XYZ file of C-alpha atoms in Angstrom:
473
model
C -64.300 -11.435 53.560
C -64.065 -14.220 56.104
C -62.550 -17.510 55.058
C -64.658 -20.585 55.618
C -63.238 -22.535 58.551
C -64.070 -26.229 58.249
C -66.098 -27.715 61.081
C -64.003 -30.150 63.133
C -66.015 -33.150 61.972
C -65.071 -32.440 58.360
C -61.427 -33.245 58.961
C -60.248 -33.777 62.513
C -60.288 -37.204 64.115
C -60.317 -36.560 67.864
C -59.490 -40.150 68.812
C -57.018 -41.901 66.540
C -57.381 -45.139 68.526
C -53.648 -45.680 68.450
C -53.480 -45.197 64.686
C -49.955 -45.019 63.294
C -50.006 -43.011 60.067
C -47.622 -43.719 57.220
C -46.818 -40.003 57.092
C -47.365 -37.232 59.618
C -46.796 -33.809 58.064
C -46.111 -30.855 60.353
C -47.213 -27.749 58.445
C -49.908 -27.296 55.791
C -48.149 -24.854 53.445
C -46.955 -25.524 49.909
C -44.386 -28.177 50.821
C -46.495 -29.810 53.510
C -49.765 -30.126 51.646
C -47.977 -31.293 48.484
C -46.437 -34.105 50.551
C -49.852 -34.966 51.957
C -51.669 -34.921 48.610
C -49.062 -37.017 46.785
C -48.700 -39.404 49.703
C -52.438 -40.030 49.849
C -52.526 -40.426 46.066
C -49.959 -43.200 46.453
C -52.184 -44.997 48.966
C -50.382 -43.954 52.134
C -52.271 -42.926 55.275
C -51.534 -39.262 55.966
C -52.051 -36.880 58.876
C -51.548 -33.152 58.356
C -51.007 -30.841 61.341
C -51.658 -27.116 60.770
C -52.294 -24.331 63.272
C -53.277 -21.683 60.726
C -55.042 -22.053 57.400
C -54.229 -24.814 54.924
C -52.187 -23.342 52.125
C -49.809 -21.471 54.400
C -47.916 -18.307 53.498
C -48.161 -18.693 49.721
C -51.936 -18.844 49.583
C -52.798 -16.441 52.390
C -49.869 -14.040 52.932
C -47.543 -14.441 49.959
C -47.664 -15.493 46.321
C -51.388 -15.336 45.662
C -52.389 -12.076 47.401
C -49.309 -10.187 46.191
C -49.888 -11.261 42.598
C -53.535 -10.202 42.901
C -52.326 -6.732 43.969
C -49.872 -6.716 41.070
C -52.654 -7.512 38.613
C -54.766 -4.686 40.035
C -51.701 -2.454 39.584
C -51.409 -3.547 35.953
C -55.076 -2.642 35.420
C -54.405 0.794 36.962
C -51.446 1.327 34.625
C -53.562 0.272 31.624
C -56.260 2.784 32.567
C -53.683 5.512 33.088
C -51.904 4.825 29.791
C -54.913 4.049 27.611
C -54.402 7.125 25.387
C -51.150 5.562 24.125
C -53.316 2.957 22.411
C -56.081 5.286 21.266
C -58.304 4.333 24.203
C -59.027 7.480 26.226
C -59.635 6.620 29.844
C -59.315 8.374 33.165
C -58.147 6.819 36.414
C -60.451 8.165 39.113
C -58.891 6.594 42.206
C -57.709 3.328 43.711
C -60.428 1.797 45.877
C -58.397 -0.375 48.244
C -61.604 -1.815 49.679
C -62.493 -3.100 46.210
C -58.935 -4.258 45.530
C -58.843 -6.181 48.813
C -62.253 -7.741 48.151
C -61.033 -8.982 44.759
C -57.840 -10.326 46.383
C -59.725 -12.081 49.188
C -62.177 -13.641 46.701
C -59.254 -15.159 44.772
C -57.786 -16.557 47.992
C -61.158 -17.902 49.151
C -61.785 -19.785 45.895
C -58.346 -21.397 45.968
C -58.659 -22.174 49.685
C -62.001 -23.889 49.162
C -60.519 -25.924 46.328
C -57.569 -27.003 48.473
C -59.877 -28.013 51.335
C -61.848 -30.102 48.869
C -58.719 -31.852 47.617
C -57.536 -32.638 51.143
C -60.947 -34.038 52.067
C -61.350 -36.069 48.866
C -58.014 -37.809 49.449
C -59.040 -38.734 53.000
C -56.172 -36.899 54.671
C -56.687 -36.477 58.421
C -56.159 -32.842 59.392
C -55.322 -31.896 62.985
C -56.055 -28.222 63.564
C -53.569 -26.778 66.025
C -49.918 -25.862 66.465
C -47.877 -29.035 66.513
C -44.498 -29.852 68.025
C -42.078 -32.679 67.302
C -41.872 -34.740 70.509
C -40.223 -37.939 69.252
C -38.603 -39.196 66.031
C -41.970 -40.683 65.159
C -44.495 -38.359 66.819
C -45.951 -34.864 66.768
C -47.995 -33.454 69.631
C -50.950 -31.175 68.868
C -53.580 -29.935 71.326
C -52.205 -32.375 73.913
C -52.696 -35.310 71.552
C -49.849 -37.460 70.268
C -49.976 -38.159 66.509
C -47.661 -41.001 65.517
C -46.211 -41.678 62.083
C -43.826 -44.123 60.448
C -42.408 -41.083 58.680
C -42.423 -37.433 59.765
C -42.206 -34.549 57.281
C -41.370 -31.088 58.621
C -42.804 -28.227 56.578
C -43.314 -25.381 59.038
C -42.585 -22.583 56.570
C -41.230 -19.092 57.129
C -41.999 -15.684 58.601
C -41.295 -12.103 57.493
C -37.933 -11.182 59.005
C -36.877 -7.859 60.471
C -33.459 -6.486 61.433
C -31.992 -6.383 64.963
C -33.416 -3.412 66.843
C -36.058 -2.705 64.201
C -39.423 -3.295 65.848
C -42.438 -3.981 63.663
C -45.519 -1.930 64.522
C -47.276 1.325 63.751
C -45.758 2.848 60.607
C -43.128 0.100 60.335
C -44.618 -2.947 58.632
C -43.756 -6.226 56.918
C -45.424 -7.809 53.899
C -48.010 -9.337 56.272
C -49.384 -5.905 57.213
C -48.805 -4.482 53.717
C -51.240 -7.034 52.284
C -53.961 -5.822 54.663
C -53.608 -2.060 54.097
C -56.958 -0.357 53.562
C -55.439 2.676 51.836
C -52.748 3.663 49.377
C -49.940 5.309 51.363
C -48.746 8.725 50.183
C -45.127 7.624 50.427
C -43.252 4.428 51.284
C -39.659 3.508 52.032
C -38.991 -0.116 51.106
C -36.126 -1.643 53.059
C -34.857 -4.420 50.807
C -34.592 -4.517 47.020
C -35.103 -8.231 46.492
C -38.188 -9.878 45.021
C -40.628 -9.004 47.824
C -39.514 -5.385 48.143
C -39.466 -4.841 44.382
C -42.944 -6.289 43.913
C -44.484 -4.065 46.590
C -42.581 -1.055 45.237
C -44.063 -1.772 41.813
C -47.606 -2.082 43.184
C -47.492 1.100 45.227
C -45.976 3.137 42.396
C -48.776 1.981 40.083
C -51.296 2.927 42.773
C -49.822 6.432 42.958
C -47.487 6.407 45.955
C -43.989 7.891 46.120
C -41.601 4.963 46.569
C -37.963 4.765 47.640
C -36.078 1.460 47.921
C -33.074 1.073 50.237
C -30.811 -1.893 49.449
C -27.447 -2.669 51.057
C -26.260 -4.734 48.084
C -24.940 -3.068 44.892
C -28.052 -3.923 42.838
C -31.787 -4.494 43.030
C -32.809 -8.171 42.642
C -29.131 -8.937 43.241
C -29.543 -12.710 42.890
C -30.378 -12.321 39.205
C -27.944 -12.017 36.298
C -26.274 -8.610 36.630
C -27.451 -7.465 33.185
C -31.059 -8.086 34.261
C -30.521 -6.223 37.536
C -29.156 -3.191 35.681
C -32.027 -3.215 33.168
C -34.475 -3.565 36.051
C -32.963 -0.517 37.754
C -33.244 1.507 34.531
C -36.901 0.541 34.206
C -37.673 1.438 37.834
C -35.848 4.758 37.451
C -37.925 5.513 34.346
C -41.093 4.745 36.327
C -40.029 7.208 39.020
C -39.196 4.623 41.671
C -36.207 5.955 43.617
C -33.598 3.672 45.106
C -30.443 3.923 47.182
C -27.964 1.074 46.712
C -24.843 -0.175 48.435
C -25.337 1.472 51.845
C -26.534 -0.252 55.000
C -29.589 0.748 56.988
C -28.787 2.275 60.379
C -32.086 2.994 62.110
C -35.698 4.132 61.965
C -37.845 6.226 64.292
C -41.580 6.724 64.126
C -42.817 10.292 63.813
C -46.237 11.919 64.147
C -46.942 11.497 60.442
C -44.747 8.566 59.448
C -41.224 7.273 59.832
C -37.701 8.723 59.681
C -34.978 6.421 58.309
C -31.208 6.843 58.608
C -28.481 5.069 56.614
C -24.912 4.406 57.748
C -23.586 7.054 55.359
C -25.720 9.703 57.069
C -28.463 9.954 54.440
C -31.991 10.291 55.812
C -35.406 9.577 54.349
C -38.940 10.347 55.503
C -42.160 8.634 54.460
C -45.589 7.628 55.703
C -44.625 3.931 55.915
C -41.508 1.777 56.124
C -41.894 -1.681 54.590
C -39.316 -4.103 55.968
C -38.653 -6.577 53.152
C -35.332 -8.120 54.161
C -36.282 -11.724 53.451
C -38.021 -14.530 55.270
C -36.753 -16.580 58.201
C -37.452 -20.290 58.814
C -40.110 -21.249 61.367
C -38.116 -23.772 63.393
C -37.773 -22.267 66.889
C -39.413 -24.012 69.853
C -40.804 -26.840 67.720
C -38.718 -29.626 69.268
C -36.436 -30.098 66.271
C -33.075 -29.719 67.987
C -34.228 -31.752 70.999
C -34.709 -34.686 68.611
C -31.190 -34.278 67.228
C -32.055 -32.472 64.013
C -29.208 -30.256 62.800
C -30.096 -26.574 62.504
C -27.987 -23.854 60.846
C -29.134 -20.220 61.217
C -32.616 -21.582 61.833
C -32.687 -23.775 58.719
C -33.052 -27.563 58.838
C -30.067 -29.302 57.240
C -30.918 -32.177 54.906
C -29.173 -34.374 52.341
C -30.042 -34.402 48.626
C -32.957 -36.708 49.410
C -34.327 -34.173 51.929
C -33.673 -36.500 54.870
C -32.596 -34.886 58.152
C -30.361 -37.747 59.272
C -32.676 -38.487 62.206
C -35.013 -41.501 62.133
C -37.490 -41.248 59.260
C -37.727 -37.461 59.423
C -37.682 -35.330 56.251
C -37.973 -31.582 55.706
C -39.438 -29.562 52.839
C -40.091 -25.969 51.811
C -38.846 -22.701 53.268
C -37.140 -24.316 56.276
C -34.674 -26.060 53.931
C -31.725 -23.857 52.830
C -32.146 -22.545 49.287
C -34.745 -20.698 47.246
C -37.868 -19.916 49.270
C -40.402 -20.495 46.508
C -43.786 -22.210 46.611
C -43.077 -24.279 43.511
C -39.849 -25.538 45.092
C -41.949 -26.586 48.087
C -44.436 -28.388 45.820
C -41.609 -30.256 44.087
C -39.967 -31.209 47.383
C -43.265 -32.406 48.828
C -43.924 -34.644 45.819
C -40.346 -35.925 45.978
C -40.548 -36.843 49.677
C -43.905 -38.601 49.304
C -42.528 -40.661 46.424
C -39.329 -41.357 48.371
C -41.358 -42.656 51.313
C -43.472 -44.762 48.953
C -40.308 -46.397 47.600
C -40.439 -44.927 44.086
C -36.814 -43.723 44.256
C -37.442 -40.346 42.551
C -34.588 -38.360 40.990
C -33.221 -35.611 43.297
C -34.367 -32.060 42.573
C -31.775 -29.969 40.727
C -31.846 -26.612 42.507
C -30.338 -24.652 39.603
C -33.180 -25.854 37.388
C -35.894 -24.213 39.514
C -37.422 -21.203 37.711
C -37.587 -17.765 39.369
C -40.007 -14.936 38.589
C -40.251 -11.387 39.921
C -43.818 -10.226 39.177
C -43.200 -6.496 38.995
C -43.397 -4.082 36.069
C -41.250 -5.077 34.255
C -41.226 -8.789 35.094
C -38.126 -10.907 35.435
C -38.094 -14.599 34.582
C -34.988 -16.753 34.928
C -33.799 -20.319 35.228
C -30.372 -21.901 35.412
C -26.980 -20.283 35.803
C -26.278 -16.571 35.546
C -23.434 -15.556 33.232
C -21.102 -14.996 36.206
C -21.977 -18.375 37.764
C -21.615 -20.168 34.422
C -18.115 -18.729 33.919
C -17.261 -19.796 37.465
C -18.517 -23.342 36.870
C -17.453 -23.951 33.266
C -14.500 -21.578 32.886
C -14.364 -17.972 31.709
C -13.579 -18.852 28.090
C -15.963 -21.784 27.910
C -19.216 -19.815 28.003
C -21.172 -18.097 25.215
C -23.779 -15.398 25.844
C -26.440 -13.870 23.590
C -28.946 -11.077 24.256
C -32.058 -10.830 22.087
C -33.795 -7.447 22.301
C -37.585 -7.647 22.575
C -37.690 -4.653 20.211
C -37.454 -7.231 17.426
C -40.493 -9.150 18.697
C -43.898 -8.257 17.202
C -46.015 -9.063 20.262
C -43.681 -7.095 22.540
C -44.118 -4.096 20.239
C -47.897 -4.532 20.444
C -47.669 -4.621 24.250
C -45.312 -1.613 24.177
C -42.805 -3.388 26.387
C -39.034 -3.180 26.302
C -36.554 -5.745 27.536
C -34.487 -8.662 26.368
C -33.824 -12.376 26.618
C -30.331 -13.441 27.602
C -29.114 -16.953 26.881
C -26.074 -18.490 28.551
C -24.616 -21.643 27.031
C -21.625 -23.832 27.601
C -19.379 -23.321 24.558
C -20.402 -25.832 21.874
C -22.727 -27.306 24.505
C -26.205 -26.946 25.987
C -27.975 -23.824 27.200
C -27.346 -23.529 30.951
C -29.237 -20.289 31.685
C -32.273 -18.376 30.372
C -32.814 -14.846 31.725
C -35.636 -12.511 30.631
C -36.918 -9.044 31.465
C -40.041 -7.333 30.096
C -43.802 -7.296 30.565
C -45.284 -10.768 31.117
C -42.032 -12.662 30.528
C -42.790 -14.794 33.588
C -45.247 -16.655 31.357
C -42.333 -17.733 29.137
C -40.396 -19.445 31.903
C -42.065 -22.815 31.247
C -40.195 -23.304 27.987
C -37.074 -21.788 29.541
C -36.991 -24.422 32.267
C -37.501 -27.231 29.741
C -34.569 -25.913 27.712
C -32.255 -25.747 30.742
C -33.400 -28.905 32.527
C -33.356 -31.036 29.378
C -29.936 -29.606 28.489
C -31.090 -28.498 25.052
C -28.638 -27.144 22.504
C -29.519 -23.878 20.731
C -29.867 -25.865 17.507
C -32.492 -28.098 19.168
C -34.676 -25.132 20.120
C -34.035 -23.296 16.830
C -35.612 -26.254 15.004
C -38.901 -25.803 16.897
C -41.615 -23.632 15.327
C -42.833 -20.863 17.665
C -46.230 -19.219 17.067
C -46.246 -15.700 15.610
C -46.915 -13.140 16.973
C -46.201 -14.195 20.549
C -43.601 -13.190 23.086
C -42.771 -16.874 23.295
C -41.494 -16.499 19.736
C -38.691 -14.323 21.125
C -37.259 -17.387 22.878
C -37.177 -19.194 19.545
C -35.574 -16.205 17.817
C -32.916 -15.949 20.515
C -31.983 -19.586 20.009
C -31.947 -19.112 16.216
C -29.448 -16.300 16.734
C -27.335 -18.339 19.162
C -27.353 -21.200 16.632
C -25.872 -18.806 14.076
C -28.940 -18.248 11.914
C -30.782 -15.167 13.211
C -34.051 -14.130 11.550
C -35.227 -10.816 13.049
C -31.898 -10.013 14.701
C -28.380 -9.115 13.660
C -25.749 -11.811 13.893
């Protein structure tokens, strides 16, 4: 399905007549368009420069399309497992044409809505690849767009490894999202969020999947107990993985790809998905020429997201830290309010929620147990795990998992970590608990609806407060 491309007269002003905008945003992804929308809402004049489609990676090549695939995978699993619930169904086949049409329709609806928002707030959009040419100007299509403030939000790209060329049977998430078939077998290089989500999708669609991860665990940035539970769940699903050994090389064969690890192990599959993270889009954009400090491609900023050069700020994936759309949204809002003089509170990075949308899901916010002991002292941390086996709705959904709470001894909860089907939907309350520095007793006093999985959060806090209901003390 083709996306609607707005006619130039809808957005683009060819002659700005020397206009100096309050904000010029370079990049129309999550961080960039959030800056533009909030800035315009605050009455500032805003120009937005984007060479691709508004919405950036998240809307077109990231969050939205991958989660659409994951939902289709969940539907496939439900059809396959219907007999467990007394509903006898058969799974005929996965029609990737139909799956992709559904995915593209979701993207198109959201894209149209975003275009409408941008237009309604009278944001001037310049369609083309921009470059920073002065502390107060961006050049696009040979035209100089001047702003009192510049916000850099040029996003990220799917990285590869040195010597590993993308093409043919070696793909990144960009190509994986456009596949018109279910591969027979896939090797996933990288066991982080992106690799784990695609591994989950393809296994549900019927492919043989093997993950290769150099670190000791899958989703290694999560609390170790979640990583281990995640590995057990993947093993039970038949997803193979090889941990703790580095990738050495890959060669394309007549019917796929041959992969070698440094310990001599070899693997063969139809496709190799390279999911080793995302790199910042900052090369050849004029940043360093204007004196902006770059480290490993990332733009260095202070806690107020200022680059230290003129009135130039940076947001989103080019700023070191979690590469998440909702972090970009928050940073964009922050910068717009900073420019407008509202003096917003700095964003607390540890309070940003994280979700891995696989089967099972992982939802987390705040400090892991290891990090909490490092920050607060080994003996000054309390931990509690609440098994979802004691939760009625989890039993109905036939999901296993647990909620792990990390608190400062006799103090607030500093980490909420969850694994199980649909636990990502619980992260909203988890982030309120952590960010508002709630004590277990505070949350235990709240009444949680029964039967819901959300109730498990309440039960976990009851237990941590010393008065468990459906759990042993």
